[in-house]
Amino acid sequence: MTYALTDALQRAVFGALDQDATLSAMVGGCIHDAPPEGALPPIYVTLGEERVRARSDQSALAAEHDFAVIVVSDQPGFLQAKTAASRISDLLDEVDLAMSRGRLVRCQFRRAQARQRRERREIEIWFRAFVEDVA
């Protein structure tokens, strides 16, 4: 197993989200790798939890990363958050992201959950990325 690619994967995922003009316009440029502190913006995207499993074999050091991307909105309904979540899915599902170390073999949408948290709506989108270290 290798956990050594986790930072390269996070940078690639964050870069794909942060550099997309359409998503940025939807969320007012509020794309973070951790929940923002202080007064919260009306809508934002943040990276969430990650779970990693060993997937190495004799040919490569590899790992499977399940990670979440979260959309949070203060709108009364889910439409604004779902529109942003849909764009995130388009950006990360079955795409080839360039990593600074190793390579992304595949990234796939796994599941999503929409829920109300007091006055805010939250959509948590889970993806599975299979990465391997290359020499």
mmCIF file of C-alpha atoms in Angstrom:
data_model
loop_
_atom_site.group_PDB
_atom_site.id
_atom_site.type_symbol
_atom_site.label_atom_id
_atom_site.label_comp_id
_atom_site.label_asym_id
_atom_site.label_seq_id
_atom_site.Cartn_x
_atom_site.Cartn_y
_atom_site.Cartn_z
ATOM 1 C CA MET A 1 0.000 0.000 0.000
ATOM 2 C CA THR A 2 0.961 3.587 -0.361
ATOM 3 C CA TYR A 3 -0.540 6.648 1.237
ATOM 4 C CA ALA A 4 2.155 8.739 -0.441
ATOM 5 C CA LEU A 5 -0.134 9.857 -3.276
ATOM 6 C CA THR A 6 -2.847 11.387 -1.122
ATOM 7 C CA ASP A 7 -1.497 14.935 -1.369
ATOM 8 C CA ALA A 8 -1.034 14.670 -5.150
ATOM 9 C CA LEU A 9 -4.611 13.387 -5.502
ATOM 10 C CA GLN A 10 -5.997 16.158 -3.288
ATOM 11 C CA ARG A 11 -4.132 18.810 -5.290
ATOM 12 C CA ALA A 12 -5.457 17.368 -8.563
ATOM 13 C CA VAL A 13 -9.052 17.235 -7.302
ATOM 14 C CA PHE A 14 -8.900 20.702 -5.774
ATOM 15 C CA GLY A 15 -7.284 22.085 -8.929
ATOM 16 C CA ALA A 16 -9.993 20.617 -11.152
ATOM 17 C CA LEU A 17 -12.675 22.257 -9.012
ATOM 18 C CA ASP A 18 -10.907 25.558 -8.364
ATOM 19 C CA GLN A 19 -9.904 26.133 -11.994
ATOM 20 C CA ASP A 20 -13.357 25.527 -13.457
ATOM 21 C CA ALA A 21 -14.927 28.869 -14.364
ATOM 22 C CA THR A 22 -18.468 27.462 -14.433
ATOM 23 C CA LEU A 23 -18.287 26.004 -10.919
ATOM 24 C CA SER A 24 -16.524 29.114 -9.638
ATOM 25 C CA ALA A 25 -19.342 31.307 -10.983
ATOM 26 C CA MET A 26 -21.957 29.040 -9.369
ATOM 27 C CA VAL A 27 -20.377 29.324 -5.911
ATOM 28 C CA GLY A 28 -18.940 32.835 -6.097
ATOM 29 C CA GLY A 29 -15.378 31.519 -6.138
ATOM 30 C CA CYS A 30 -15.833 29.906 -2.708
ATOM 31 C CA ILE A 31 -13.988 26.619 -3.225
ATOM 32 C CA HIS A 32 -11.965 25.511 -0.199
ATOM 33 C CA ASP A 33 -9.914 22.546 0.932
ATOM 34 C CA ALA A 34 -11.373 22.987 4.449
ATOM 35 C CA PRO A 35 -14.612 24.576 5.657
ATOM 36 C CA PRO A 36 -14.247 28.363 5.742
ATOM 37 C CA GLU A 37 -13.875 30.063 9.121
ATOM 38 C CA GLY A 38 -15.846 33.049 10.340
ATOM 39 C CA ALA A 39 -18.918 34.268 8.499
ATOM 40 C CA LEU A 40 -19.925 31.602 6.026
ATOM 41 C CA PRO A 41 -20.543 32.510 2.386
ATOM 42 C CA PRO A 42 -24.062 31.854 1.002
ATOM 43 C CA ILE A 43 -22.750 28.847 -0.941
ATOM 44 C CA TYR A 44 -19.400 27.113 -0.903
ATOM 45 C CA VAL A 45 -17.605 23.905 -1.822
ATOM 46 C CA THR A 46 -15.168 22.135 0.466
ATOM 47 C CA LEU A 47 -13.207 18.911 0.410
ATOM 48 C CA GLY A 48 -14.435 16.402 2.967
ATOM 49 C CA GLU A 49 -13.464 13.090 4.496
ATOM 50 C CA GLU A 50 -11.267 10.488 2.839
ATOM 51 C CA ARG A 51 -10.852 6.749 3.364
ATOM 52 C CA VAL A 52 -7.938 4.857 1.799
ATOM 53 C CA ARG A 53 -7.425 1.139 1.219
ATOM 54 C CA ALA A 54 -4.348 -0.728 0.047
ATOM 55 C CA ARG A 55 -4.500 -1.984 -3.523
ATOM 56 C CA SER A 56 -0.813 -2.676 -4.235
ATOM 57 C CA ASP A 57 0.274 -5.781 -6.085
ATOM 58 C CA GLN A 58 3.578 -7.093 -7.451
ATOM 59 C CA SER A 59 3.550 -4.623 -10.320
ATOM 60 C CA ALA A 60 2.739 -1.337 -8.518
ATOM 61 C CA LEU A 61 2.186 0.459 -5.235
ATOM 62 C CA ALA A 62 -1.455 1.460 -5.366
ATOM 63 C CA ALA A 63 -4.344 2.649 -3.234
ATOM 64 C CA GLU A 64 -8.060 3.224 -3.504
ATOM 65 C CA HIS A 65 -9.244 6.576 -2.129
ATOM 66 C CA ASP A 66 -12.880 7.231 -1.288
ATOM 67 C CA PHE A 67 -13.251 10.972 -0.802
ATOM 68 C CA ALA A 68 -16.051 13.462 -0.355
ATOM 69 C CA VAL A 69 -16.695 16.869 -1.850
ATOM 70 C CA ILE A 70 -19.332 18.906 -0.030
ATOM 71 C CA VAL A 71 -21.583 21.700 -1.285
ATOM 72 C CA VAL A 72 -23.186 23.897 1.379
ATOM 73 C CA SER A 73 -25.882 26.485 0.606
ATOM 74 C CA ASP A 74 -28.080 28.785 2.675
ATOM 75 C CA GLN A 75 -30.875 28.772 0.067
ATOM 76 C CA PRO A 76 -34.256 27.446 1.286
ATOM 77 C CA GLY A 77 -34.312 24.628 -1.280
ATOM 78 C CA PHE A 78 -31.769 22.239 -2.718
ATOM 79 C CA LEU A 79 -31.723 23.478 -6.329
ATOM 80 C CA GLN A 80 -28.706 25.786 -6.028
ATOM 81 C CA ALA A 81 -26.656 23.149 -4.189
ATOM 82 C CA LYS A 82 -27.710 20.387 -6.578
ATOM 83 C CA THR A 83 -26.706 22.488 -9.579
ATOM 84 C CA ALA A 84 -23.210 22.930 -8.130
ATOM 85 C CA ALA A 85 -23.047 19.241 -7.122
ATOM 86 C CA SER A 86 -23.975 18.229 -10.657
ATOM 87 C CA ARG A 87 -21.107 20.320 -12.018
ATOM 88 C CA ILE A 88 -18.705 18.725 -9.526
ATOM 89 C CA SER A 89 -19.822 15.293 -10.696
ATOM 90 C CA ASP A 90 -19.170 16.316 -14.304
ATOM 91 C CA LEU A 91 -15.681 17.519 -13.349
ATOM 92 C CA LEU A 92 -14.603 14.441 -11.379
ATOM 93 C CA ASP A 93 -16.496 11.389 -12.647
ATOM 94 C CA GLU A 94 -14.568 9.315 -15.177
ATOM 95 C CA VAL A 95 -11.983 12.029 -15.866
ATOM 96 C CA ASP A 96 -8.216 11.908 -16.193
ATOM 97 C CA LEU A 97 -6.666 14.309 -13.684
ATOM 98 C CA ALA A 98 -2.959 15.055 -13.914
ATOM 99 C CA MET A 99 -1.178 14.374 -10.631
ATOM 100 C CA SER A 100 2.193 15.738 -9.508
ATOM 101 C CA ARG A 101 3.203 12.221 -8.417
ATOM 102 C CA GLY A 102 1.838 8.869 -9.538
ATOM 103 C CA ARG A 103 -1.154 8.525 -11.790
ATOM 104 C CA LEU A 104 -4.888 8.436 -11.493
ATOM 105 C CA VAL A 105 -6.085 5.157 -12.969
ATOM 106 C CA ARG A 106 -9.770 6.051 -12.579
ATOM 107 C CA CYS A 107 -12.106 8.279 -10.616
ATOM 108 C CA GLN A 108 -15.775 7.375 -10.304
ATOM 109 C CA PHE A 109 -18.862 8.789 -8.648
ATOM 110 C CA ARG A 110 -19.966 6.484 -5.801
ATOM 111 C CA ARG A 111 -22.876 8.127 -4.003
ATOM 112 C CA ALA A 112 -24.333 11.396 -2.772
ATOM 113 C CA GLN A 113 -26.478 12.488 0.128
ATOM 114 C CA ALA A 114 -28.496 15.697 0.354
ATOM 115 C CA ARG A 115 -29.555 16.829 3.801
ATOM 116 C CA GLN A 116 -30.828 19.855 5.664
ATOM 117 C CA ARG A 117 -28.629 21.181 8.470
ATOM 118 C CA ARG A 118 -30.592 23.896 10.299
ATOM 119 C CA GLU A 119 -30.848 26.805 7.847
ATOM 120 C CA ARG A 120 -28.361 25.290 5.392
ATOM 121 C CA ARG A 121 -28.564 22.613 2.728
ATOM 122 C CA GLU A 122 -25.634 20.241 2.335
ATOM 123 C CA ILE A 123 -24.820 17.775 -0.418
ATOM 124 C CA GLU A 124 -21.991 15.333 0.188
ATOM 125 C CA ILE A 125 -20.717 13.679 -3.005
ATOM 126 C CA TRP A 126 -18.445 10.632 -2.722
ATOM 127 C CA PHE A 127 -15.969 9.534 -5.365
ATOM 128 C CA ARG A 128 -13.583 6.585 -5.581
ATOM 129 C CA ALA A 129 -10.142 7.164 -7.038
ATOM 130 C CA PHE A 130 -7.699 4.386 -7.828
ATOM 131 C CA VAL A 131 -4.121 5.683 -7.882
ATOM 132 C CA GLU A 132 -0.777 4.029 -8.417
ATOM 133 C CA ASP A 133 2.773 5.178 -7.919
ATOM 134 C CA VAL A 134 4.845 5.096 -11.059
ATOM 135 C CA ALA A 135 8.618 4.957 -11.240
#
